[in-house]
């Protein structure tokens, strides 16, 4: 008779999902401690779980003001969870193993491959080393800029701490900030330097480490992988489209872009478009946006960031494949081709399947939230999409969530971070090859 450990096979997807759950539980215990709050009182288990989930899943939906509620200990816990959740716990564990010169096992390599959405295990340790170097270099450069920028007002030591916190948070697309008052980066809507540095951090965190690695070696090899081409082209198109739509829809809105000069309006539009990839920071009031803009943002958040990045959603590559599939069908083409390369039928089936599952998940979560929350429908849908896309933007619903509402959003953040693909494979008991095929039938479509 098999024991429990052999009966339940620890596959890479299960190890990945289980690892995230362990980190979230550990973070919950630490944030639940009175030591984590300035007041010296515990914030409550549900709120601690919500915050730990939001930080580990690099979402940024917050119940309490990070800058004023949490003590230094609590803020450091949040920051550590963001870093662990952003680069992945297996990546962090591998970094430590490399430093200690410990051999990386085959099982660990498989889990690493799963966590970084790599299609092959070859070169995964080299990629992990690059992730470490890129992350440290990018976060350090941005932290230094933020520290210099804030040193005049905060003093260098506090400015350096603020710089490190915000650099890590924005690069990992987490959206946590210490400025107070749930204002995010709205005081810096017209600060060109802060906007550009933040946009670069969001972009680099959102395209994923595989793309960053390709971009760095591009001057030598003069070649990009199909994945990188799709991610970069898709990100560019979505960013431009988002900026144009936000600029046009909000141009005369006195609550958002209306009072700003034309160049600041353009800067703010680009920033909000980029942040929709999964960042969670904003420079204009999200609740003050027109409903048309908010609905557009929901669609953009649902698409999300790139595979292997710190973001959620159905992923840019999935959206591009879906869009290309529709285009091929309308032109009467049998093959779906991107950058002169044919996309496999398996990838197309996966894109369609998981997109449909994501739509069902979002509708279900929104329906349940409508039962437990007495708020505007668009506000509820926005919150659900933000959680699934691990974006972290909110129209103001987060602080008014009921206990049931918090549970729903917690589940959405977790699924959004580990991904529907990983979750499905983690829950799947057995994947076997079919030994036979059924006869083909005809059905009317459309």
XYZ file of C-alpha atoms in Angstrom:
446
model
C 0.000 0.000 0.000
C 1.407 3.363 -1.034
C 1.851 6.066 1.577
C 0.579 9.635 1.207
C 3.865 10.996 -0.128
C 3.984 8.529 -3.003
C 0.237 8.716 -3.662
C 0.454 12.477 -4.218
C 3.191 13.119 -6.747
C 4.996 16.424 -6.243
C 5.055 17.801 -9.780
C 6.706 21.162 -10.625
C 3.334 22.990 -10.878
C 2.281 21.610 -7.473
C 5.630 22.535 -5.941
C 5.324 26.048 -7.366
C 1.760 26.574 -6.099
C 2.616 24.996 -2.730
C 5.728 27.143 -2.366
C 3.746 30.330 -2.918
C 1.165 29.189 -0.371
C 3.887 28.533 2.217
C 5.374 32.009 1.708
C 1.913 33.584 1.955
C 1.169 31.694 5.203
C 4.525 32.680 6.693
C 3.984 36.304 5.663
C 0.503 36.235 7.188
C 1.893 35.111 10.545
C 4.505 37.869 10.540
C 2.050 40.618 9.544
C -0.465 39.327 12.103
C 2.012 40.047 14.912
C 1.444 43.285 16.895
C 5.095 44.119 16.135
C 4.143 44.681 12.492
C 1.812 47.609 13.278
C 2.702 51.107 14.464
C -0.143 50.954 16.993
C 1.216 47.762 18.581
C -2.094 45.996 17.931
C -2.598 43.108 15.544
C -4.289 44.019 12.271
C -6.406 40.862 12.369
C -5.880 37.544 10.636
C -8.007 38.229 7.531
C -6.340 41.572 6.867
C -2.899 40.038 7.428
C -3.703 37.229 4.978
C -5.011 39.718 2.406
C -1.893 41.897 2.691
C 0.455 38.915 2.559
C -1.345 37.576 -0.517
C -1.304 40.996 -2.199
C 2.438 41.418 -1.536
C 3.498 37.867 -2.489
C 1.329 37.931 -5.601
C 2.753 41.416 -6.337
C -0.719 42.887 -6.741
C -0.807 46.002 -4.571
C -4.439 46.025 -3.456
C -4.212 47.349 0.106
C -6.611 47.470 3.049
C -4.434 49.771 5.183
C -2.006 52.547 4.351
C 1.402 50.858 4.095
C 3.329 53.987 5.025
C 1.406 54.827 8.210
C -0.090 51.560 9.467
C 2.944 49.265 9.360
C 5.995 49.616 11.568
C 9.475 49.355 10.077
C 9.317 45.604 10.759
C 5.968 45.321 8.974
C 7.200 47.324 5.978
C 10.301 45.143 5.657
C 8.112 42.023 5.759
C 5.968 43.471 2.958
C 9.092 44.355 0.968
C 10.548 40.854 1.411
C 7.265 39.261 0.298
C 7.203 41.508 -2.775
C 10.750 40.530 -3.739
C 10.094 36.834 -3.136
C 6.818 36.940 -5.021
C 8.213 38.995 -7.878
C 11.302 37.008 -8.848
C 9.887 33.739 -7.507
C 10.825 31.769 -4.413
C 12.579 29.067 -6.449
C 14.724 31.694 -8.140
C 15.674 33.109 -4.742
C 16.448 29.621 -3.403
C 18.609 28.911 -6.439
C 20.531 32.164 -5.931
C 21.342 31.041 -2.387
C 22.346 27.578 -3.603
C 24.647 29.090 -6.237
C 26.312 31.325 -3.640
C 26.788 28.320 -1.367
C 28.072 26.296 -4.351
C 25.444 23.613 -3.786
C 24.455 21.351 -6.693
C 21.030 22.109 -8.154
C 18.964 18.910 -8.431
C 16.945 17.881 -11.475
C 13.681 18.400 -9.560
C 14.729 21.934 -8.649
C 15.615 22.645 -12.279
C 12.169 21.428 -13.360
C 10.450 23.692 -10.833
C 12.627 26.616 -11.940
C 11.642 25.980 -15.550
C 7.965 25.995 -14.535
C 8.284 29.152 -12.413
C 9.980 31.112 -15.206
C 7.612 29.857 -17.927
C 10.552 28.484 -19.890
C 9.796 25.945 -22.579
C 13.032 24.027 -21.985
C 15.256 23.185 -19.029
C 18.504 23.770 -20.922
C 20.291 26.889 -19.688
C 17.839 27.520 -16.817
C 20.611 27.994 -14.218
C 22.392 30.488 -16.475
C 19.128 32.363 -16.899
C 18.635 32.358 -13.116
C 22.069 33.922 -12.636
C 21.144 36.588 -15.171
C 17.849 37.237 -13.374
C 19.795 37.913 -10.179
C 22.213 40.317 -11.841
C 19.516 42.116 -13.838
C 17.211 42.485 -10.835
C 19.908 43.842 -8.537
C 21.273 46.229 -11.183
C 17.853 47.590 -12.201
C 16.541 47.952 -8.646
C 19.793 49.530 -7.402
C 19.900 52.103 -10.211
C 16.277 53.120 -9.661
C 16.682 53.152 -5.860
C 19.631 55.528 -6.194
C 17.628 57.881 -8.413
C 14.651 57.863 -6.023
C 16.963 58.421 -3.028
C 18.592 61.456 -4.649
C 15.192 62.789 -5.686
C 13.737 62.517 -2.167
C 16.878 63.391 -0.188
C 16.073 67.124 -0.164
C 12.771 66.566 1.617
C 13.366 63.410 3.677
C 17.070 63.387 4.477
C 19.403 60.883 2.799
C 18.912 57.858 5.104
C 15.105 57.932 4.927
C 15.225 58.817 1.235
C 17.489 55.807 0.597
C 15.050 53.520 2.415
C 12.134 54.997 0.465
C 14.144 54.598 -2.736
C 14.871 50.915 -2.121
C 11.275 50.170 -1.107
C 9.694 51.882 -4.112
C 12.289 50.573 -6.565
C 11.653 46.959 -5.504
C 7.895 47.490 -5.369
C 7.571 49.134 -8.786
C 10.040 46.824 -10.577
C 8.170 43.789 -9.248
C 4.911 45.468 -10.305
C 3.609 45.310 -6.717
C 2.214 48.824 -6.261
C 2.934 49.188 -2.540
C 4.141 52.674 -1.571
C 5.056 54.607 1.572
C 3.902 58.106 0.588
C 0.731 57.846 2.688
C -2.931 58.607 2.153
C -3.508 55.958 -0.535
C -2.187 58.547 -3.018
C 0.212 56.282 -4.926
C 2.352 58.526 -7.194
C -0.315 61.184 -7.804
C 1.859 63.961 -6.244
C 4.360 63.352 -9.077
C 1.988 63.484 -12.048
C 4.062 66.296 -13.623
C 7.508 65.050 -12.504
C 9.122 63.884 -15.743
C 12.062 62.103 -14.055
C 9.920 60.144 -11.599
C 7.524 59.169 -14.388
C 10.206 57.987 -16.807
C 12.120 55.959 -14.193
C 8.881 54.379 -12.933
C 7.746 53.603 -16.495
C 11.076 51.894 -17.205
C 10.782 49.838 -14.005
C 7.219 48.790 -14.839
C 8.167 47.921 -18.415
C 11.203 45.833 -17.432
C 9.258 44.032 -14.711
C 6.311 43.418 -17.028
C 8.086 41.984 -20.089
C 9.827 39.266 -18.092
C 13.405 38.178 -17.559
C 13.570 36.102 -20.729
C 12.904 39.203 -22.826
C 15.346 41.314 -20.772
C 18.025 38.663 -21.336
C 17.323 38.692 -25.082
C 17.528 42.490 -25.223
C 20.863 42.587 -23.406
C 22.546 40.073 -25.745
C 20.851 41.470 -28.874
C 23.743 43.835 -29.825
C 26.012 40.777 -30.052
C 23.755 38.155 -31.626
C 21.451 40.504 -33.580
C 18.568 38.118 -33.013
C 15.456 37.984 -30.847
C 13.402 34.897 -30.047
C 9.818 34.717 -31.314
C 8.646 35.043 -27.709
C 10.538 38.312 -27.237
C 9.323 39.705 -30.562
C 5.690 38.965 -29.676
C 6.021 40.392 -26.146
C 7.758 43.588 -27.282
C 5.449 44.181 -30.245
C 2.340 43.397 -28.184
C 3.485 45.606 -25.296
C 4.245 48.506 -27.646
C 0.876 48.286 -29.413
C -1.103 47.975 -26.161
C 0.826 50.846 -24.547
C 0.275 53.205 -27.487
C -3.379 52.185 -27.795
C -3.919 52.654 -24.052
C -2.253 56.067 -23.998
C -4.301 57.301 -26.960
C -7.598 56.062 -25.481
C -6.907 57.496 -22.006
C -5.750 60.822 -23.475
C -8.855 61.100 -25.683
C -11.393 59.939 -23.081
C -9.999 61.960 -20.170
C -8.823 65.123 -21.948
C -11.625 67.288 -20.582
C -12.278 65.406 -17.326
C -11.732 67.920 -14.504
C -11.129 65.081 -12.020
C -8.171 63.623 -13.934
C -6.420 65.115 -16.990
C -8.559 68.252 -17.408
C -6.555 70.686 -15.218
C -3.153 69.516 -16.543
C -1.085 71.048 -19.342
C -1.089 69.180 -22.676
C 2.364 67.671 -22.171
C 1.534 66.517 -18.614
C -1.707 65.038 -19.945
C 0.333 63.052 -22.461
C 2.812 61.921 -19.794
C -0.007 60.883 -17.438
C -1.773 58.999 -20.234
C 1.367 57.026 -21.078
C 2.009 56.275 -17.403
C -1.524 54.971 -16.800
C -1.330 52.885 -19.973
C 1.972 51.300 -18.904
C 0.755 50.660 -15.349
C -2.157 48.609 -16.728
C 0.339 45.883 -17.637
C 0.436 45.014 -13.910
C 2.098 47.805 -11.942
C -0.492 49.038 -9.443
C 0.846 52.592 -9.186
C -0.963 55.554 -10.685
C -0.461 59.291 -11.120
C -4.133 60.256 -11.516
C -7.211 59.355 -9.469
C -8.567 56.043 -10.787
C -11.936 56.615 -9.108
C -12.280 59.940 -10.926
C -11.940 58.415 -14.394
C -14.909 58.307 -16.730
C -16.745 54.984 -16.926
C -15.658 54.481 -20.537
C -12.014 54.743 -19.471
C -12.522 52.422 -16.512
C -14.153 49.801 -18.745
C -11.273 50.057 -21.201
C -8.824 49.621 -18.312
C -10.622 46.439 -17.238
C -9.967 44.911 -20.672
C -6.309 45.955 -20.555
C -5.838 44.573 -17.025
C -7.433 41.298 -18.101
C -4.768 40.940 -20.814
C -2.026 41.524 -18.250
C 1.755 41.240 -18.626
C 4.144 38.791 -20.286
C 4.776 35.160 -19.293
C 7.739 34.796 -16.959
C 7.218 38.334 -15.641
C 5.913 39.613 -12.319
C 2.434 40.255 -13.741
C -0.805 38.308 -14.115
C -3.728 38.267 -16.545
C -4.109 35.970 -19.544
C -0.703 37.313 -20.727
C 0.241 39.382 -23.760
C 1.380 36.358 -25.781
C -1.987 34.661 -25.283
C -3.815 37.783 -26.471
C -1.573 38.130 -29.534
C -2.098 34.462 -30.466
C -5.874 34.865 -30.090
C -5.835 38.027 -32.207
C -3.651 36.355 -34.866
C -5.923 33.288 -34.888
C -8.988 35.441 -35.580
C -7.074 37.264 -38.308
C -6.025 33.994 -39.949
C -9.588 32.683 -39.848
C -11.021 35.858 -41.415
C -8.427 35.683 -44.216
C -9.183 32.002 -44.821
C -5.697 30.890 -43.775
C -5.104 27.505 -42.176
C -1.927 28.465 -40.311
C -1.449 31.184 -37.694
C 1.808 32.972 -38.482
C 3.674 35.523 -36.362
C 6.931 37.084 -37.560
C 7.102 34.496 -40.358
C 6.874 31.588 -37.920
C 3.917 29.216 -37.649
C 2.247 28.837 -34.257
C 1.543 25.231 -33.258
C -2.034 23.998 -32.937
C -1.302 23.044 -29.319
C -0.382 26.631 -28.418
C -3.516 27.923 -30.145
C -5.734 25.442 -28.254
C -4.077 26.433 -24.982
C -4.546 30.143 -25.688
C -8.244 29.677 -26.452
C -8.864 27.285 -23.547
C -7.206 29.329 -20.844
C -8.683 32.587 -22.121
C -12.146 31.066 -21.865
C -11.350 29.771 -18.372
C -10.138 33.246 -17.392
C -13.369 34.829 -18.644
C -15.427 32.288 -16.674
C -13.298 32.918 -13.577
C -13.677 36.705 -13.845
C -17.443 36.479 -14.377
C -17.821 34.085 -11.428
C -15.749 36.276 -9.100
C -17.661 39.391 -10.168
C -20.991 37.626 -9.652
C -20.005 36.526 -6.139
C -18.684 39.991 -5.275
C -22.010 41.478 -6.404
C -23.713 39.219 -3.837
C -21.505 40.298 -0.940
C -20.714 43.906 -1.884
C -23.262 46.698 -2.113
C -21.320 48.795 -4.603
C -21.458 49.919 -8.214
C -21.140 47.019 -10.694
C -18.296 48.617 -12.644
C -16.370 49.178 -9.407
C -16.767 45.481 -8.529
C -15.755 44.292 -12.001
C -12.742 46.621 -11.916
C -11.609 45.189 -8.560
C -11.951 41.595 -9.768
C -10.036 42.291 -12.988
C -7.346 44.153 -11.057
C -6.891 41.192 -8.705
C -6.762 38.639 -11.534
C -4.291 40.745 -13.503
C -2.320 41.381 -10.265
C -2.460 45.048 -11.260
C -3.468 46.537 -7.920
C -5.405 49.536 -9.206
C -8.697 50.201 -7.432
C -11.650 52.541 -7.733
C -11.851 52.597 -3.931
C -13.553 49.277 -3.217
C -10.631 47.523 -1.485
C -11.020 49.286 1.861
C -14.782 48.532 1.850
C -14.504 44.799 1.157
C -16.513 42.492 3.396
C -14.905 39.332 4.808
C -16.412 37.278 1.971
C -15.257 39.883 -0.539
C -11.699 39.692 0.805
C -11.686 35.902 0.413
C -12.805 36.192 -3.217
C -10.146 38.796 -4.034
C -7.483 36.735 -2.229
C -8.324 33.720 -4.423
C -8.261 35.872 -7.562
C -4.849 37.314 -6.677
C -3.398 33.846 -6.077
C -4.730 32.433 -9.350
C -3.617 35.546 -11.217
C -0.059 35.256 -9.903
C 0.666 31.552 -10.362
C -1.334 31.455 -13.596
C -4.251 29.378 -14.786
C -1.919 27.043 -16.670
C 0.157 26.219 -13.585
C -2.955 25.903 -11.410
C -4.668 23.577 -13.873
C -1.603 21.328 -14.116
C -1.191 21.408 -10.319
C -4.781 20.196 -9.811
C -4.645 17.662 -12.622
C -4.203 14.139 -11.257
C -3.025 12.500 -14.440
C -2.135 13.560 -17.953
C -1.964 10.617 -20.307
C -1.743 10.350 -24.064
C -4.931 9.199 -25.778
C -4.601 5.716 -27.240
C -7.350 6.218 -29.809
C -9.209 8.957 -31.697
C -12.977 9.313 -32.116
C -14.483 9.670 -35.599
C -14.712 13.250 -36.805
C -18.133 14.899 -36.624
C -19.559 18.038 -38.182
C -21.074 20.928 -36.240
C -22.302 24.331 -37.415
C -20.200 27.205 -36.018
C -21.248 30.863 -36.119
